[in-house]
PDB file of C-alpha atoms in Angstrom:
ATOM      1  CA  MET M   1       0.000   0.000   0.000  1.00 90.00           C
ATOM      2  CA  PHE M   2       1.236   3.502  -0.866  1.00 90.00           C
ATOM      3  CA  VAL M   3      -0.062   6.334   1.339  1.00 89.00           C
ATOM      4  CA  PHE M   4      -0.194   9.892   0.012  1.00 84.00           C
ATOM      5  CA  ASN M   5      -2.278  12.917   0.909  1.00 83.00           C
ATOM      6  CA  LYS M   6      -2.096  16.322  -0.763  1.00 77.00           C
ATOM      7  CA  ASP M   7      -2.608  18.069   2.587  1.00 74.00           C
ATOM      8  CA  THR M   8       0.784  16.861   3.811  1.00 76.00           C
ATOM      9  CA  HIS M   9       2.653  18.555   0.968  1.00 75.00           C
ATOM     10  CA  LEU M  10       5.299  20.880   2.397  1.00 79.00           C
ATOM     11  CA  ASN M  11       6.837  23.825   0.617  1.00 83.00           C
ATOM     12  CA  LEU M  12       8.723  25.401   3.502  1.00 88.00           C
ATOM     13  CA  ILE M  13       9.342  28.575   1.520  1.00 89.00           C
ATOM     14  CA  ASP M  14       5.584  29.268   1.852  1.00 91.00           C
ATOM     15  CA  TYR M  15       6.205  29.592   5.607  1.00 93.00           C
ATOM     16  CA  GLY M  16       9.161  31.958   5.220  1.00 93.00           C
ATOM     17  CA  ILE M  17      11.584  29.086   5.839  1.00 92.00           C
ATOM     18  CA  GLU M  18      14.437  29.153   3.354  1.00 90.00           C
ATOM     19  CA  ILE M  19      14.934  25.409   3.123  1.00 85.00           C
ATOM     20  CA  PRO M  20      14.279  24.166  -0.419  1.00 78.00           C
ATOM     21  CA  LEU M  21      12.098  21.244   0.592  1.00 69.00           C
ATOM     22  CA  LEU M  22       9.763  21.208  -2.363  1.00 60.00           C
ATOM     23  CA  GLY M  23       7.025  18.742  -3.204  1.00 58.00           C
ATOM     24  CA  GLN M  24       8.129  17.742  -6.681  1.00 68.00           C
ATOM     25  CA  ARG M  25       9.837  14.582  -5.445  1.00 70.00           C
ATOM     26  CA  GLY M  26       6.719  13.231  -3.806  1.00 71.00           C
ATOM     27  CA  ARG M  27       4.516  14.143  -6.721  1.00 76.00           C
ATOM     28  CA  LEU M  28       6.911  12.572  -9.257  1.00 82.00           C
ATOM     29  CA  VAL M  29       6.956   9.353  -7.246  1.00 82.00           C
ATOM     30  CA  LEU M  30       3.170   9.470  -6.921  1.00 85.00           C
ATOM     31  CA  ASP M  31       2.789   9.863 -10.697  1.00 89.00           C
ATOM     32  CA  PHE M  32       5.080   6.862 -11.231  1.00 91.00           C
ATOM     33  CA  ILE M  33       3.081   4.753  -8.761  1.00 90.00           C
ATOM     34  CA  LYS M  34      -0.216   5.736 -10.388  1.00 91.00           C
ATOM     35  CA  GLU M  35       1.135   4.648 -13.774  1.00 94.00           C
ATOM     36  CA  ASN M  36       2.745   1.391 -12.639  1.00 94.00           C
ATOM     37  CA  PHE M  37       0.723  -0.052  -9.764  1.00 92.00           C
ATOM     38  CA  PRO M  38      -2.917  -1.093  -9.376  1.00 91.00           C
ATOM     39  CA  LYS M  39      -5.187   1.643  -8.018  1.00 88.00           C
ATOM     40  CA  ASP M  40      -6.160  -0.477  -5.025  1.00 90.00           C
ATOM     41  CA  LYS M  41      -2.557  -0.157  -3.784  1.00 89.00           C
ATOM     42  CA  LEU M  42      -2.852   3.614  -3.401  1.00 88.00           C
ATOM     43  CA  PHE M  43      -4.407   5.300  -0.344  1.00 89.00           C
ATOM     44  CA  LEU M  44      -5.251   8.954  -1.059  1.00 84.00           C
ATOM     45  CA  ASP M  45      -7.938   9.603   1.559  1.00 85.00           C
ATOM     46  CA  ASP M  46      -7.860  12.492   3.999  1.00 83.00           C
ATOM     47  CA  LEU M  47      -5.741  12.114   7.100  1.00 86.00           C
ATOM     48  CA  THR M  48      -6.677  13.421  10.515  1.00 85.00           C
ATOM     49  CA  ALA M  49      -4.202  14.726  13.054  1.00 87.00           C
ATOM     50  CA  PRO M  50      -2.903  12.153  15.531  1.00 90.00           C
ATOM     51  CA  THR M  51      -4.168  12.256  19.084  1.00 92.00           C
ATOM     52  CA  LYS M  52      -1.967  13.231  21.994  1.00 92.00           C
ATOM     53  CA  GLU M  53      -2.320   9.628  23.168  1.00 92.00           C
ATOM     54  CA  GLN M  54      -0.766   8.398  19.915  1.00 92.00           C
ATOM     55  CA  LEU M  55       2.071  10.913  20.087  1.00 91.00           C
ATOM     56  CA  ILE M  56       3.023   9.834  23.608  1.00 91.00           C
ATOM     57  CA  PHE M  57       4.429   6.617  22.106  1.00 90.00           C
ATOM     58  CA  ALA M  58       7.214   8.653  20.486  1.00 89.00           C
ATOM     59  CA  HIS M  59       7.418  11.927  22.446  1.00 92.00           C
ATOM     60  CA  ASP M  60       7.262  13.082  26.052  1.00 93.00           C
ATOM     61  CA  LYS M  61       4.241  14.897  27.466  1.00 94.00           C
ATOM     62  CA  LYS M  62       6.052  18.216  27.940  1.00 95.00           C
ATOM     63  CA  PHE M  63       6.947  18.395  24.256  1.00 93.00           C
ATOM     64  CA  ILE M  64       3.455  17.400  23.148  1.00 93.00           C
ATOM     65  CA  ASN M  65       1.828  19.972  25.443  1.00 94.00           C
ATOM     66  CA  ARG M  66       4.126  22.718  24.136  1.00 93.00           C
ATOM     67  CA  LEU M  67       3.180  21.845  20.550  1.00 90.00           C
ATOM     68  CA  TYR M  68      -0.526  22.066  21.238  1.00 91.00           C
ATOM     69  CA  GLN M  69      -0.197  25.330  23.188  1.00 92.00           C
ATOM     70  CA  ASP M  70       2.117  27.181  20.777  1.00 91.00           C
ATOM     71  CA  PRO M  71       4.183  25.222  18.269  1.00 92.00           C
ATOM     72  CA  THR M  72       6.216  28.210  17.031  1.00 90.00           C
ATOM     73  CA  LYS M  73       9.304  27.900  19.271  1.00 89.00           C
ATOM     74  CA  ASP M  74       9.586  24.151  18.772  1.00 91.00           C
ATOM     75  CA  LEU M  75       9.159  24.500  15.007  1.00 90.00           C
ATOM     76  CA  MET M  76      11.898  27.154  14.957  1.00 90.00           C
ATOM     77  CA  GLN M  77      14.200  24.741  16.780  1.00 88.00           C
ATOM     78  CA  ALA M  78      13.167  21.747  14.676  1.00 87.00           C
ATOM     79  CA  PHE M  79      14.103  23.480  11.435  1.00 87.00           C
ATOM     80  CA  GLU M  80      17.188  25.095  13.009  1.00 88.00           C
ATOM     81  CA  LEU M  81      15.929  28.612  12.223  1.00 90.00           C
ATOM     82  CA  VAL M  82      17.488  30.391  15.195  1.00 87.00           C
ATOM     83  CA  ALA M  83      21.243  31.013  15.223  1.00 88.00           C
ATOM     84  CA  PRO M  84      23.243  30.599  18.456  1.00 87.00           C
ATOM     85  CA  ASN M  85      23.150  34.395  18.962  1.00 91.00           C
ATOM     86  CA  GLY M  86      19.321  34.345  18.859  1.00 86.00           C
ATOM     87  CA  SER M  87      18.922  35.854  15.399  1.00 90.00           C
ATOM     88  CA  TYR M  88      16.901  34.176  12.674  1.00 88.00           C
ATOM     89  CA  HIS M  89      18.779  31.875  10.336  1.00 88.00           C
ATOM     90  CA  ARG M  90      17.164  30.767   7.044  1.00 91.00           C
ATOM     91  CA  TYR M  91      13.865  32.305   8.203  1.00 92.00           C
ATOM     92  CA  LYS M  92      12.128  35.390   6.840  1.00 91.00           C
ATOM     93  CA  PRO M  93       8.658  35.649   8.389  1.00 90.00           C
ATOM     94  CA  GLU M  94       7.881  38.699   6.243  1.00 92.00           C
ATOM     95  CA  GLY M  95       8.024  36.405   3.186  1.00 90.00           C
ATOM     96  CA  ALA M  96       5.604  33.835   4.621  1.00 94.00           C
ATOM     97  CA  LYS M  97       2.432  33.082   2.679  1.00 95.00           C
ATOM     98  CA  ARG M  98       1.169  30.639   5.322  1.00 93.00           C
ATOM     99  CA  GLU M  99       0.924  30.682   9.108  1.00 88.00           C
ATOM    100  CA  VAL M 100       3.026  28.514  11.428  1.00 82.00           C
ATOM    101  CA  ASP M 101      -0.170  26.871  12.727  1.00 80.00           C
ATOM    102  CA  ASP M 102      -0.742  25.504   9.219  1.00 89.00           C
ATOM    103  CA  LEU M 103       2.793  24.053   9.216  1.00 90.00           C
ATOM    104  CA  PHE M 104       2.085  22.274  12.499  1.00 90.00           C
ATOM    105  CA  LYS M 105      -1.181  20.937  11.037  1.00 88.00           C
ATOM    106  CA  ARG M 106       0.561  19.606   7.924  1.00 87.00           C
ATOM    107  CA  ILE M 107       3.331  17.971   9.923  1.00 88.00           C
ATOM    108  CA  SER M 108       0.715  16.405  12.222  1.00 88.00           C
ATOM    109  CA  HIS M 109      -1.046  14.947   9.201  1.00 87.00           C
ATOM    110  CA  GLN M 110       2.285  13.541   8.005  1.00 87.00           C
ATOM    111  CA  VAL M 111       2.569  11.761  11.341  1.00 88.00           C
ATOM    112  CA  SER M 112      -0.922  10.306  10.795  1.00 90.00           C
ATOM    113  CA  GLY M 113       0.205   9.078   7.384  1.00 90.00           C
ATOM    114  CA  THR M 114       3.201   7.396   8.985  1.00 89.00           C
ATOM    115  CA  ILE M 115       0.997   5.741  11.626  1.00 90.00           C
ATOM    116  CA  LEU M 116      -1.441   4.537   8.964  1.00 92.00           C
ATOM    117  CA  THR M 117       1.433   3.228   6.850  1.00 92.00           C
ATOM    118  CA  CYS M 118       2.712   1.208   9.818  1.00 92.00           C
ATOM    119  CA  GLU M 119      -0.769  -0.263  10.294  1.00 93.00           C
ATOM    120  CA  PHE M 120      -0.934  -1.215   6.593  1.00 94.00           C
ATOM    121  CA  ALA M 121       2.547  -2.755   6.802  1.00 95.00           C
ATOM    122  CA  LEU M 122       1.533  -4.921   9.746  1.00 96.00           C
ATOM    123  CA  LYS M 123      -1.474  -6.202   7.777  1.00 95.00           C
ATOM    124  CA  THR M 124      -0.006  -6.515   4.290  1.00 93.00           C
ATOM    125  CA  MET M 125       3.756  -6.810   4.882  1.00 93.00           C
ATOM    126  CA  PHE M 126       4.410  -3.754   2.670  1.00 92.00           C
ATOM    127  CA  ALA M 127       3.503  -0.088   2.872  1.00 93.00           C
ATOM    128  CA  PHE M 128       5.207   3.154   1.928  1.00 89.00           C
ATOM    129  CA  HIS M 129       4.346   6.700   3.008  1.00 87.00           C
ATOM    130  CA  LEU M 130       5.009   9.414   0.431  1.00 82.00           C
ATOM    131  CA  GLY M 131       4.787  12.187   2.956  1.00 76.00           C
ATOM    132  CA  GLY M 132       7.072  11.865   5.930  1.00 66.00           C
ATOM    133  CA  GLY M 133       7.940  11.482   8.855  1.00 59.00           C
ATOM    134  CA  LEU M 134      10.450  14.132   8.967  1.00 61.00           C
ATOM    135  CA  HIS M 135      13.812  12.846  10.102  1.00 63.00           C
ATOM    136  CA  HIS M 136      15.845  13.415  13.259  1.00 71.00           C
ATOM    137  CA  ALA M 137      12.888  13.728  15.642  1.00 78.00           C
ATOM    138  CA  MET M 138      13.592  13.024  19.294  1.00 83.00           C
ATOM    139  CA  LYS M 139      11.493  12.210  22.332  1.00 87.00           C
ATOM    140  CA  SER M 140      11.749  15.774  23.675  1.00 89.00           C
ATOM    141  CA  GLY M 141      11.539  17.669  20.377  1.00 85.00           C
ATOM    142  CA  GLY M 142      11.364  17.632  16.634  1.00 82.00           C
ATOM    143  CA  ARG M 143      14.259  18.021  14.228  1.00 76.00           C
TER     144      ARG M 143
END
């Protein structure tokens, strides 16, 4: 099973984050899968955000609570957007077309896609998520 959802597409530049993580790769792979695999092997349905109870399997409660109260600081740290002297690095909020809350929502939906992919893999012995999880995450914070 291949899991993909358009709502997990990330173009970080839309958030003022100058990291060229563009969605062409995922879309090119999706096009290839659509052309070469049966349609019943592709899951394109909407994804809902994971619950706090699901997130506790990978992250501690303090981190999860911070994310749900105000994700901005943790997102800044996760994408390494603050230099050691406290100034912004690779981040220009004045260029943002989307709000940070939307970024948190999209990343949360990526996590749901990863959870769903794991469930498919347990049932079918193969599943691939075309949307994440983002790498380097830790129990106490994202990266």
